[in-house]
Amino acid sequence: MEDKRGISPLVATIILISMVLIISAIIFAWARSIVREDATKFNRNIRLVCEDVSFRATYSGGTLNVINEGNVPVYRIKIKKEEGPNYVTEDITTMSTRWPENGLNQGGAFSDNIASTIGTADRIIIIPVLVGDVGNKQTIYVCEDRFGYEIEL
Amino acid sequence: MKNSIKKRGISLMIGYVILVSIALVMTSIVFAILKGYIPFNKPECPDNVYIYVKDTEYDCSDSLNLTLKNKGNFNVAGYFIRASNISDEELAIIDLTQYLDASQSPGAVKLMPSGVKFQLTGENTFAPDSEVKHVFSSVPFGRLYSVEIIPFRYEEDKSKITLVGCSDGAIKTPLEC
């Protein structure tokens, strides 16, 4: 009769489970560096928060007025100036010094003359820029154009 | 006689360990990616939250008295107030919060940078059918033509209190001299 020696089943189970956990942790740590983590805001993917941004804007006599009517703070706005097929997008802070440093909170308003920077654009699109969280850091996220506010000039 | 083909491979046990590990890792990665897309009920203003300006006293200079009344069905915590100094301006841009005269506006508190609360507490204290008079003075923008008020409430969401603006209840009132 052959004498077969081996590990006790209990010890084997413990070793297997430990190996699974260790290998999982190693692969996860490796994969985390490859998979880009999306920014979140209010515990939701920041792309979804763009849908909740609500603001109104008018442009008259060279003065741009923006009011945040929603419940999502707007950190910045980008102005996309379209002239025919061409367009240029600029941050509001390069066009005006009056934009609040912390952005427009709920009920916040902005008004400034930006005629000199608008030029001969036919249309402008005001695109909200939000601040989101990635891990323990904050990052800026520019919403897609479809969430912008269009003004025909 | 059978030809025994020697095939070499990973031990079955090691294979199971690797498979289970990969399954766990993929599960956690997919969860991390998708957890931000899980829909949930975000705090919103209930319907029929409405403050209206019952009376105005405006000296066409720098002092504005507003008598506000809650005509909605829900308590309100405060309001955002903006005015316009252009007669046909579509958007009222001038935030009047900082010009609130708290000494003549009983209980009113400025919520900087924008907003006036009816009481200092973080609760919705302005009940339906309540009335209050608030005074805004030393407003340095010349003649004001209209004032826009948007009420806000505190809403609870997962034991967290959030200030929620009720833009559906916004009202715009012309100011007569």
XYZ file of C-alpha atoms in Angstrom, chain A:
153
model
C 0.000 0.000 0.000
C 1.401 3.349 -1.026
C 1.981 5.920 1.634
C 0.757 9.217 0.304
C 1.498 12.245 2.294
C -0.125 15.615 1.884
C -1.354 18.710 3.582
C -4.383 18.529 5.782
C -7.529 19.652 3.871
C -8.081 22.493 6.368
C -4.611 23.877 5.842
C -4.996 23.481 2.099
C -8.246 25.444 2.150
C -6.675 28.230 4.143
C -3.723 28.388 1.776
C -5.979 28.450 -1.269
C -8.118 31.254 0.092
C -5.035 33.246 1.025
C -3.593 32.764 -2.452
C -6.835 33.948 -4.007
C -6.882 37.080 -1.908
C -3.237 37.880 -2.493
C -3.420 37.331 -6.235
C -6.631 39.416 -6.372
C -4.952 42.261 -4.540
C -1.932 42.151 -6.849
C -4.020 42.136 -10.025
C -6.307 44.851 -8.666
C -3.371 47.079 -7.763
C -1.967 46.593 -11.260
C -5.311 47.182 -12.972
C -5.998 50.342 -10.992
C -3.062 52.046 -12.625
C -4.512 51.249 -16.036
C -8.200 51.913 -15.512
C -8.915 55.636 -15.380
C -11.052 56.586 -12.439
C -13.939 58.869 -13.306
C -14.508 62.026 -11.343
C -17.525 62.086 -9.089
C -19.657 64.849 -7.685
C -22.353 64.314 -5.067
C -21.344 60.609 -5.189
C -22.369 60.360 -8.820
C -20.337 60.216 -11.978
C -19.708 63.837 -12.882
C -20.984 63.271 -16.423
C -24.425 62.650 -14.950
C -24.226 65.775 -12.788
C -23.838 67.898 -15.929
C -27.465 67.035 -16.720
C -28.562 68.697 -13.491
C -26.785 71.970 -14.188
C -29.328 74.694 -14.791
C -28.461 78.250 -15.659
C -29.765 81.071 -17.782
C -27.724 83.528 -19.770
C -28.279 86.561 -21.936
C -25.920 88.557 -24.125
C -26.999 92.069 -24.927
C -25.037 95.185 -25.805
C -21.808 93.290 -25.246
C -22.757 92.305 -21.707
C -22.975 88.686 -20.760
C -25.309 87.862 -17.866
C -25.335 84.419 -16.311
C -27.499 83.188 -13.454
C -27.176 79.797 -11.788
C -30.759 78.693 -11.277
C -29.998 75.097 -10.412
C -28.597 73.284 -7.422
C -25.204 72.442 -8.917
C -22.424 74.981 -8.323
C -20.792 76.009 -11.586
C -17.079 76.496 -11.053
C -16.325 78.100 -14.404
C -17.856 78.490 -17.818
C -16.281 78.157 -21.193
C -17.494 80.319 -24.040
C -17.478 78.604 -27.410
C -17.541 81.299 -30.069
C -18.780 80.049 -33.405
C -18.401 81.884 -36.688
C -19.551 79.786 -39.592
C -17.739 76.468 -39.461
C -15.008 77.836 -37.227
C -15.052 78.050 -33.495
C -12.848 79.034 -30.597
C -13.423 78.078 -26.986
C -12.201 80.297 -24.196
C -12.416 80.175 -20.447
C -14.428 82.978 -18.864
C -11.502 83.927 -16.643
C -9.518 84.956 -19.730
C -12.400 87.126 -20.907
C -13.437 88.725 -17.643
C -11.891 89.504 -14.279
C -15.272 89.588 -12.580
C -15.986 85.891 -12.563
C -16.263 84.782 -8.906
C -13.203 82.903 -7.738
C -15.265 80.031 -6.356
C -17.685 80.011 -9.241
C -21.422 80.498 -9.237
C -23.194 78.819 -6.361
C -26.927 78.342 -6.239
C -28.593 81.650 -6.976
C -25.299 83.233 -8.004
C -25.087 85.741 -10.826
C -22.390 87.097 -13.133
C -22.413 90.107 -15.406
C -19.640 91.721 -17.423
C -18.998 93.306 -20.774
C -17.068 90.874 -22.939
C -17.741 92.451 -26.315
C -14.042 92.920 -27.056
C -13.427 89.196 -26.730
C -16.503 88.022 -28.655
C -15.398 89.523 -31.916
C -17.514 88.614 -34.956
C -18.957 85.381 -33.651
C -22.427 84.384 -34.894
C -23.265 82.297 -31.894
C -21.863 81.540 -28.493
C -22.348 78.455 -26.399
C -21.859 78.746 -22.671
C -20.513 75.449 -21.386
C -20.470 74.731 -17.654
C -17.298 73.548 -15.964
C -17.657 71.602 -12.733
C -15.325 70.528 -9.967
C -15.362 66.829 -9.146
C -13.532 64.442 -6.869
C -11.079 61.795 -7.972
C -9.973 59.958 -4.911
C -8.865 62.596 -2.453
C -8.136 65.186 -5.082
C -10.332 67.632 -6.906
C -10.388 67.914 -10.629
C -12.067 70.107 -13.177
C -14.520 68.619 -15.632
C -15.835 70.399 -18.700
C -19.365 69.313 -19.545
C -20.173 68.401 -23.106
C -21.406 71.053 -25.511
C -24.926 69.641 -25.429
C -25.247 70.833 -21.830
C -24.291 74.347 -22.882
C -26.556 77.354 -23.251
C -26.714 78.680 -26.807
C -27.113 82.342 -27.621
C -27.519 83.589 -31.182
C -25.765 86.908 -31.729
